[in-house]
GROMACS .gro file of C-alpha atoms in nm:
model
  184
    1UNK     CA    1   2.338  -4.372  -4.320
    2UNK     CA    2   2.143  -4.568  -4.573
    3UNK     CA    3   2.321  -4.897  -4.467
    4UNK     CA    4   2.211  -4.863  -4.116
    5UNK     CA    5   1.840  -4.769  -4.168
    6UNK     CA    6   1.774  -5.072  -4.415
    7UNK     CA    7   1.863  -5.351  -4.154
    8UNK     CA    8   1.710  -5.158  -3.867
    9UNK     CA    9   1.386  -5.132  -4.054
   10UNK     CA   10   1.390  -5.505  -4.127
   11UNK     CA   11   1.456  -5.606  -3.775
   12UNK     CA   12   1.163  -5.395  -3.658
   13UNK     CA   13   0.920  -5.547  -3.927
   14UNK     CA   14   1.017  -5.906  -3.827
   15UNK     CA   15   0.976  -5.829  -3.471
   16UNK     CA   16   0.642  -5.678  -3.496
   17UNK     CA   17   0.498  -5.977  -3.690
   18UNK     CA   18   0.630  -6.234  -3.420
   19UNK     CA   19   0.493  -6.060  -3.112
   20UNK     CA   20   0.125  -6.175  -3.018
   21UNK     CA   21  -0.147  -5.923  -2.945
   22UNK     CA   22  -0.177  -5.846  -2.542
   23UNK     CA   23  -0.417  -6.058  -2.368
   24UNK     CA   24  -0.726  -5.887  -2.207
   25UNK     CA   25  -0.638  -6.026  -1.883
   26UNK     CA   26  -0.258  -5.938  -1.907
   27UNK     CA   27  -0.074  -5.820  -1.601
   28UNK     CA   28   0.076  -5.528  -1.794
   29UNK     CA   29  -0.260  -5.337  -1.763
   30UNK     CA   30  -0.268  -5.264  -2.140
   31UNK     CA   31  -0.648  -5.343  -2.188
   32UNK     CA   32  -0.925  -5.262  -1.965
   33UNK     CA   33  -1.056  -5.535  -1.741
   34UNK     CA   34  -1.411  -5.408  -1.746
   35UNK     CA   35  -1.633  -5.135  -1.858
   36UNK     CA   36  -1.628  -4.842  -1.593
   37UNK     CA   37  -1.961  -4.781  -1.427
   38UNK     CA   38  -2.127  -4.453  -1.413
   39UNK     CA   39  -2.309  -4.353  -1.097
   40UNK     CA   40  -2.663  -4.233  -1.167
   41UNK     CA   41  -2.717  -3.866  -1.107
   42UNK     CA   42  -2.899  -3.777  -0.775
   43UNK     CA   43  -3.195  -3.545  -0.859
   44UNK     CA   44  -3.158  -3.202  -0.694
   45UNK     CA   45  -3.360  -2.895  -0.673
   46UNK     CA   46  -3.059  -2.672  -0.763
   47UNK     CA   47  -3.066  -2.577  -1.146
   48UNK     CA   48  -2.705  -2.589  -1.314
   49UNK     CA   49  -2.757  -2.261  -1.451
   50UNK     CA   50  -2.963  -2.003  -1.279
   51UNK     CA   51  -3.254  -1.843  -1.481
   52UNK     CA   52  -3.180  -1.510  -1.350
   53UNK     CA   53  -2.895  -1.323  -1.179
   54UNK     CA   54  -2.888  -1.355  -0.789
   55UNK     CA   55  -2.996  -1.063  -0.595
   56UNK     CA   56  -2.707  -0.893  -0.412
   57UNK     CA   57  -2.687  -0.917  -0.051
   58UNK     CA   58  -2.748  -0.565   0.070
   59UNK     CA   59  -2.659  -0.631   0.428
   60UNK     CA   60  -2.311  -0.772   0.351
   61UNK     CA   61  -2.251  -0.466   0.108
   62UNK     CA   62  -2.346  -0.217   0.381
   63UNK     CA   63  -2.120  -0.379   0.639
   64UNK     CA   64  -1.748  -0.375   0.506
   65UNK     CA   65  -1.647  -0.606   0.798
   66UNK     CA   66  -1.836  -0.905   0.655
   67UNK     CA   67  -1.706  -0.891   0.318
   68UNK     CA   68  -1.901  -0.609   0.153
   69UNK     CA   69  -1.846  -0.461  -0.183
   70UNK     CA   70  -1.459  -0.437  -0.216
   71UNK     CA   71  -1.468  -0.230  -0.530
   72UNK     CA   72  -1.703   0.041  -0.377
   73UNK     CA   73  -1.475   0.043  -0.053
   74UNK     CA   74  -1.179   0.102  -0.266
   75UNK     CA   75  -1.344   0.363  -0.477
   76UNK     CA   76  -1.435   0.547  -0.158
   77UNK     CA   77  -1.079   0.515  -0.026
   78UNK     CA   78  -0.941   0.652  -0.358
   79UNK     CA   79  -1.199   0.939  -0.355
   80UNK     CA   80  -1.104   1.033   0.003
   81UNK     CA   81  -0.741   1.026  -0.079
   82UNK     CA   82  -0.794   1.246  -0.380
   83UNK     CA   83  -0.992   1.491  -0.198
   84UNK     CA   84  -0.707   1.517   0.077
   85UNK     CA   85  -0.451   1.567  -0.166
   86UNK     CA   86  -0.638   1.860  -0.335
   87UNK     CA   87  -0.720   2.016  -0.005
   88UNK     CA   88  -0.336   2.001   0.074
   89UNK     CA   89  -0.242   2.151  -0.254
   90UNK     CA   90  -0.511   2.445  -0.172
   91UNK     CA   91  -0.374   2.483   0.178
   92UNK     CA   92  -0.014   2.497   0.079
   93UNK     CA   93  -0.068   2.779  -0.174
   94UNK     CA   94  -0.185   3.007   0.107
   95UNK     CA   95   0.047   3.293   0.128
   96UNK     CA   96   0.057   3.317   0.507
   97UNK     CA   97   0.154   2.932   0.511
   98UNK     CA   98   0.428   2.987   0.248
   99UNK     CA   99   0.568   3.276   0.448
  100UNK     CA  100   0.564   3.069   0.750
  101UNK     CA  101   0.774   2.798   0.563
  102UNK     CA  102   1.033   3.045   0.428
  103UNK     CA  103   1.073   3.176   0.802
  104UNK     CA  104   1.111   2.815   0.901
  105UNK     CA  105   1.377   2.732   0.639
  106UNK     CA  106   1.558   3.068   0.723
  107UNK     CA  107   1.548   3.027   1.101
  108UNK     CA  108   1.893   3.087   1.263
  109UNK     CA  109   1.861   2.819   1.518
  110UNK     CA  110   1.741   2.454   1.534
  111UNK     CA  111   1.492   2.541   1.803
  112UNK     CA  112   1.346   2.826   1.622
  113UNK     CA  113   1.310   2.611   1.313
  114UNK     CA  114   1.156   2.339   1.519
  115UNK     CA  115   0.898   2.592   1.672
  116UNK     CA  116   0.829   2.750   1.330
  117UNK     CA  117   0.775   2.411   1.152
  118UNK     CA  118   0.535   2.297   1.434
  119UNK     CA  119   0.340   2.635   1.387
  120UNK     CA  120   0.346   2.566   1.004
  121UNK     CA  121   0.224   2.225   1.012
  122UNK     CA  122  -0.052   2.307   1.272
  123UNK     CA  123  -0.173   2.582   1.042
  124UNK     CA  124  -0.167   2.352   0.751
  125UNK     CA  125  -0.378   2.091   0.915
  126UNK     CA  126  -0.624   2.367   1.000
  127UNK     CA  127  -0.655   2.476   0.630
  128UNK     CA  128  -0.671   2.125   0.489
  129UNK     CA  129  -0.966   2.067   0.742
  130UNK     CA  130  -1.128   2.398   0.627
  131UNK     CA  131  -1.083   2.296   0.249
  132UNK     CA  132  -1.218   1.938   0.312
  133UNK     CA  133  -1.505   1.952   0.566
  134UNK     CA  134  -1.606   1.599   0.508
  135UNK     CA  135  -1.295   1.472   0.718
  136UNK     CA  136  -1.371   1.259   1.030
  137UNK     CA  137  -1.220   1.327   1.382
  138UNK     CA  138  -1.030   1.007   1.334
  139UNK     CA  139  -0.887   1.134   1.003
  140UNK     CA  140  -0.794   1.461   1.142
  141UNK     CA  141  -0.615   1.302   1.436
  142UNK     CA  142  -0.420   1.079   1.192
  143UNK     CA  143  -0.308   1.393   1.014
  144UNK     CA  144  -0.188   1.558   1.341
  145UNK     CA  145   0.004   1.258   1.421
  146UNK     CA  146   0.159   1.247   1.073
  147UNK     CA  147   0.267   1.589   1.073
  148UNK     CA  148   0.328   1.689   1.432
  149UNK     CA  149   0.273   1.391   1.643
  150UNK     CA  150   0.475   1.175   1.866
  151UNK     CA  151   0.406   0.869   1.706
  152UNK     CA  152   0.625   0.912   1.405
  153UNK     CA  153   0.903   0.651   1.301
  154UNK     CA  154   1.178   0.815   1.515
  155UNK     CA  155   0.955   0.930   1.817
  156UNK     CA  156   1.181   0.794   2.080
  157UNK     CA  157   1.489   0.945   1.931
  158UNK     CA  158   1.318   1.283   1.887
  159UNK     CA  159   1.205   1.280   2.254
  160UNK     CA  160   1.564   1.239   2.358
  161UNK     CA  161   1.689   1.534   2.149
  162UNK     CA  162   1.402   1.761   2.171
  163UNK     CA  163   1.501   2.069   2.385
  164UNK     CA  164   1.283   2.131   2.701
  165UNK     CA  165   1.304   2.525   2.693
  166UNK     CA  166   1.435   2.794   2.454
  167UNK     CA  167   1.826   2.825   2.462
  168UNK     CA  168   1.966   3.100   2.659
  169UNK     CA  169   2.154   3.395   2.517
  170UNK     CA  170   2.503   3.221   2.608
  171UNK     CA  171   2.384   2.917   2.443
  172UNK     CA  172   2.289   3.110   2.140
  173UNK     CA  173   2.614   3.279   2.118
  174UNK     CA  174   2.813   2.960   2.162
  175UNK     CA  175   2.611   2.814   1.863
  176UNK     CA  176   2.670   3.120   1.645
  177UNK     CA  177   3.044   3.093   1.727
  178UNK     CA  178   3.076   2.735   1.638
  179UNK     CA  179   2.899   2.801   1.303
  180UNK     CA  180   3.102   3.106   1.229
  181UNK     CA  181   3.408   2.901   1.305
  182UNK     CA  182   3.333   2.657   1.017
  183UNK     CA  183   3.361   2.949   0.776
  184UNK     CA  184   3.685   3.092   0.889
   0.00000   0.00000   0.00000
């Protein structure tokens, strides 16, 4: 290793002493051709740093469509969501609703179960509205659609399988026989 570094250093030293310095007008662009010219600053009436904070635009904050205060809008949305969740939890603890849900779970037929669940969710919405009186008509309609409405994800499928009337006694017997045959 020492044998290689000594001749290499000697060669580099010899080459560096023989090379002339670059001309200022060289084609390589190693030296600047002229000093850069600064443009004079145009006077303006705007200060670079304001002396006091700018007043908030109250019209924009009041109207959320025109870029109002997003933090306040998000805070209001979160408060409404929490109030709705609290009202729902209070409503679900109602003994009458709990009994209705147990009846729906233990219903012998799908038709009866569907009817009891519809009654349960209708009563649940009424109780939620009672515990959260600040709800608007649109929010109540959204809840109705969410729990009992036709605009759920599988509405088209549900319409095709939803029974039009209560099953007859013969149909109920056939259903019971089919269910009992599974256990025999």
